Tab-separated table of C-alpha atoms in Angstrom:
chain	number	residue	atom	x	y	z
A	25	MET	CA	76.322	53.020	92.093
A	26	ALA	CA	74.893	53.980	95.075
A	27	PHE	CA	77.536	54.013	98.087
A	28	ALA	CA	76.386	54.678	101.740
A	29	GLN	CA	78.525	57.426	103.552
A	30	GLU	CA	80.008	56.280	107.050
A	31	ASN	CA	78.438	59.596	108.902
A	32	TYR	CA	74.937	60.324	109.963
A	33	TYR	CA	73.389	62.970	108.075
A	34	THR	CA	70.099	64.946	107.870
A	35	THR	CA	68.247	66.592	105.433
A	36	ASP	CA	70.289	69.685	105.830
A	37	ASP	CA	73.334	68.013	104.031
A	38	ILE	CA	70.731	66.778	100.928
A	39	TYR	CA	69.799	70.703	100.686
A	40	ALA	CA	74.092	71.667	101.006
A	41	LEU	CA	74.901	68.993	97.482
A	42	PRO	CA	76.064	70.835	94.800
A	43	ASP	CA	74.174	71.575	92.027
A	44	GLY	CA	73.519	68.999	90.021
A	45	GLN	CA	74.995	66.002	92.766
A	46	ARG	CA	71.944	64.029	93.844
A	47	ALA	CA	71.560	61.398	96.638
A	48	GLU	CA	68.615	60.084	98.841
A	49	LEU	CA	68.883	59.835	103.040
A	50	ILE	CA	67.858	57.029	104.628
A	51	HIS	CA	68.245	56.741	108.496
A	52	GLY	CA	71.173	59.355	108.516
A	53	GLN	CA	72.824	57.363	105.476
A	54	LEU	CA	73.723	59.353	102.491
A	55	TYR	CA	73.534	57.496	98.821
A	56	MET	CA	74.923	58.942	96.078
A	57	MET	CA	72.382	58.653	93.007
A	58	ALA	CA	74.295	57.694	89.154
A	59	PRO	CA	72.718	59.542	86.582
A	60	PRO	CA	69.843	57.341	84.817
A	61	SER	CA	70.179	55.573	81.360
A	62	ARG	CA	68.004	56.232	78.431
A	63	VAL	CA	65.548	53.132	79.043
A	64	HIS	CA	64.685	54.309	82.462
A	65	GLN	CA	64.197	57.803	81.644
A	66	LYS	CA	61.741	56.647	79.132
A	67	LEU	CA	59.979	53.964	81.476
A	68	VAL	CA	59.581	57.332	83.751
A	69	SER	CA	58.076	59.389	80.995
A	70	GLU	CA	55.833	56.937	79.516
A	71	LEU	CA	54.461	55.521	83.156
A	72	THR	CA	54.348	58.960	84.665
A	73	GLN	CA	52.170	59.946	81.353
A	74	ARG	CA	50.009	56.830	81.405
A	75	ILE	CA	49.185	57.240	85.042
A	76	GLY	CA	48.295	61.002	84.867
A	77	GLN	CA	46.257	60.467	82.016
A	78	PHE	CA	44.291	57.998	83.608
A	79	ILE	CA	43.897	60.044	86.841
A	80	LYS	CA	42.913	63.181	84.428
A	81	SER	CA	40.275	61.046	83.103
A	82	LYS	CA	38.705	59.837	86.387
A	83	ASP	CA	38.416	64.062	87.466
A	84	GLY	CA	41.071	62.757	89.924
A	85	ASN	CA	42.516	64.608	92.641
A	86	TYR	CA	45.505	62.531	92.802
A	87	GLU	CA	49.031	63.962	92.165
A	88	ILE	CA	51.769	62.259	90.379
A	89	TYR	CA	55.456	63.446	90.376
A	90	PRO	CA	58.809	62.157	88.430
A	91	ALA	CA	61.859	62.321	90.126
A	92	PRO	CA	63.349	64.192	91.391
A	93	PHE	CA	60.448	65.114	93.516
A	94	ALA	CA	61.328	65.332	97.255
A	95	VAL	CA	60.002	62.880	99.447
A	96	PHE	CA	59.939	63.052	103.506
A	97	LEU	CA	58.834	59.537	104.888
A	98	ASN	CA	58.735	60.507	108.129
A	99	GLU	CA	58.913	63.536	110.777
A	100	GLU	CA	62.597	62.873	111.503
A	101	ASN	CA	65.397	65.024	109.818
A	102	ASP	CA	67.036	61.930	108.554
A	103	THR	CA	65.306	60.524	105.201
A	104	TYR	CA	64.952	61.740	102.324
A	105	VAL	CA	63.946	59.835	98.727
A	106	GLU	CA	63.544	60.771	95.867
A	107	PRO	CA	61.391	58.117	93.971
A	108	ASP	CA	60.930	57.326	90.157
A	109	ILE	CA	57.458	58.004	90.114
A	110	SER	CA	55.088	58.969	93.689
A	111	VAL	CA	51.615	58.996	93.494
A	112	ILE	CA	50.010	60.954	96.508
A	113	CYS	CA	45.960	60.629	97.266
A	114	ASP	CA	46.221	62.745	100.022
A	115	THR	CA	47.137	66.195	98.469
A	116	ASP	CA	47.334	67.514	102.124
A	117	LYS	CA	50.840	66.035	102.124
A	118	LEU	CA	52.307	67.903	99.139
A	119	ASN	CA	53.919	71.263	100.374
A	120	ASP	CA	56.584	73.521	98.126
A	121	ARG	CA	59.418	70.887	99.459
A	122	GLY	CA	57.873	68.044	97.903
A	123	CYS	CA	55.802	64.947	99.931
A	124	GLU	CA	55.595	65.048	103.703
A	125	GLY	CA	54.745	61.776	104.336
A	126	SER	CA	54.097	58.762	102.476
A	127	PRO	CA	53.066	58.370	98.855
A	128	ASP	CA	50.167	56.088	97.837
A	129	PHE	CA	51.981	54.584	94.939
A	130	ILE	CA	55.681	54.333	94.183
A	131	ILE	CA	57.459	52.965	91.440
A	132	GLU	CA	61.166	52.502	90.891
A	133	ILE	CA	63.165	51.666	87.922
A	134	VAL	CA	66.127	49.230	88.835
A	135	SER	CA	69.489	50.769	87.397
A	136	PRO	CA	72.737	48.681	87.567
A	137	SER	CA	73.447	50.773	90.721
A	138	SER	CA	70.359	50.681	92.377
A	139	ARG	CA	69.383	47.016	92.160
A	140	LYS	CA	70.176	46.516	96.098
A	141	MET	CA	68.797	49.745	96.956
A	142	ASP	CA	65.600	49.026	94.783
A	143	TYR	CA	64.601	46.010	96.085
A	144	SER	CA	65.930	45.422	99.583
A	145	THR	CA	66.608	49.071	101.338
A	146	LYS	CA	63.541	50.872	99.887
A	147	ASN	CA	61.260	47.871	99.713
A	148	SER	CA	61.419	47.867	103.615
A	149	LEU	CA	61.618	51.689	103.996
A	150	TYR	CA	58.123	52.036	101.797
A	151	ALA	CA	56.477	48.847	103.617
A	152	ASN	CA	57.277	50.467	106.853
A	153	ALA	CA	56.579	54.083	105.923
A	154	GLY	CA	52.811	53.148	104.884
A	155	VAL	CA	53.359	53.139	101.179
A	156	ARG	CA	50.228	51.490	99.904
A	157	GLU	CA	51.887	49.718	96.264
A	158	TYR	CA	55.074	49.839	95.115
A	159	TRP	CA	56.346	48.748	91.997
A	160	ILE	CA	59.744	47.434	91.105
A	161	VAL	CA	60.690	47.838	86.899
A	162	ASP	CA	64.170	46.001	86.052
A	163	PRO	CA	64.579	46.704	82.503
A	164	ALA	CA	67.771	43.800	82.701
A	165	LYS	CA	65.534	41.351	83.547
A	166	GLU	CA	62.141	42.529	81.413
A	167	ARG	CA	60.043	41.897	84.903
A	168	THR	CA	58.046	44.007	87.354
A	169	THR	CA	57.695	43.242	90.920
A	170	VAL	CA	54.570	44.365	92.300
A	171	TYR	CA	54.315	44.800	96.013
A	172	ARG	CA	50.600	45.937	97.839
A	173	TYR	CA	51.477	46.162	101.281
A	174	GLU	CA	47.724	46.791	102.574
A	175	GLU	CA	47.135	43.702	101.522
A	176	ASP	CA	50.126	41.893	103.315
A	177	ALA	CA	50.409	39.403	100.132
A	178	ALA	CA	53.234	37.926	98.809
A	179	PRO	CA	55.203	40.155	95.992
A	180	MET	CA	53.793	39.312	92.471
A	181	ILE	CA	56.409	39.034	89.751
A	182	PHE	CA	55.002	40.280	85.876
A	183	LEU	CA	57.281	39.848	82.689
A	184	PHE	CA	56.876	43.215	80.988
A	185	GLU	CA	54.586	41.500	78.570
A	186	GLN	CA	51.778	40.800	80.879
A	187	SER	CA	49.407	43.800	81.758
A	188	ILE	CA	49.179	44.485	85.364
A	189	SER	CA	46.404	45.972	87.315
A	190	VAL	CA	47.042	49.028	89.472
A	191	GLY	CA	46.212	48.284	92.832
A	192	ILE	CA	45.269	51.668	94.020
A	193	TYR	CA	42.832	52.126	91.086
A	194	GLU	CA	40.316	49.390	89.905
A	195	ASP	CA	40.331	49.851	86.282
A	196	LEU	CA	43.813	51.066	85.517
A	197	ASP	CA	46.055	48.277	83.546
A	198	ILE	CA	49.818	48.738	82.350
A	199	CYS	CA	51.860	46.114	79.967
A	200	ILE	CA	55.568	48.090	80.265
A	201	SER	CA	56.538	46.345	76.615
A	202	GLU	CA	53.684	48.490	75.308
A	203	LEU	CA	56.071	51.625	77.064
A	204	LEU	CA	59.018	50.832	75.502
């Protein structure tokens, strides 16, 4: 379960965590991360491969990274996230630390402990940071919620059996049930 701490933290505190302990930092609040489930990891792996193969087939210069991968959404020292999957179109944002700025496409796989964080806190954070597209893949509800912030449209909800067109790519469709 993700628990907010009461103190104000910075990225220095993230890097000072003991080995093996993971957390995210949102506006100075530290959220500890629980280990992911097998289904969570399978979805991260399959989605990363599917999107990565598509990028490669198009000779794209985009980069895709599964968690743990550091994303620093702003220039402040108080926000650090590790999206389950990050797709970065502007490779100038990448350095040895991770991604400095917002990825173009983020996917989060919902865990029981991350439900509120993924649907509320991160949704708002990603929308305000300039992420173009955000998917929340929810294995418990067998649905995916898609936000296309550039279109300023209402979120779309897809059942796992439905094909979803990736908004940042014209010809990439993904059916989550085919990945399980």
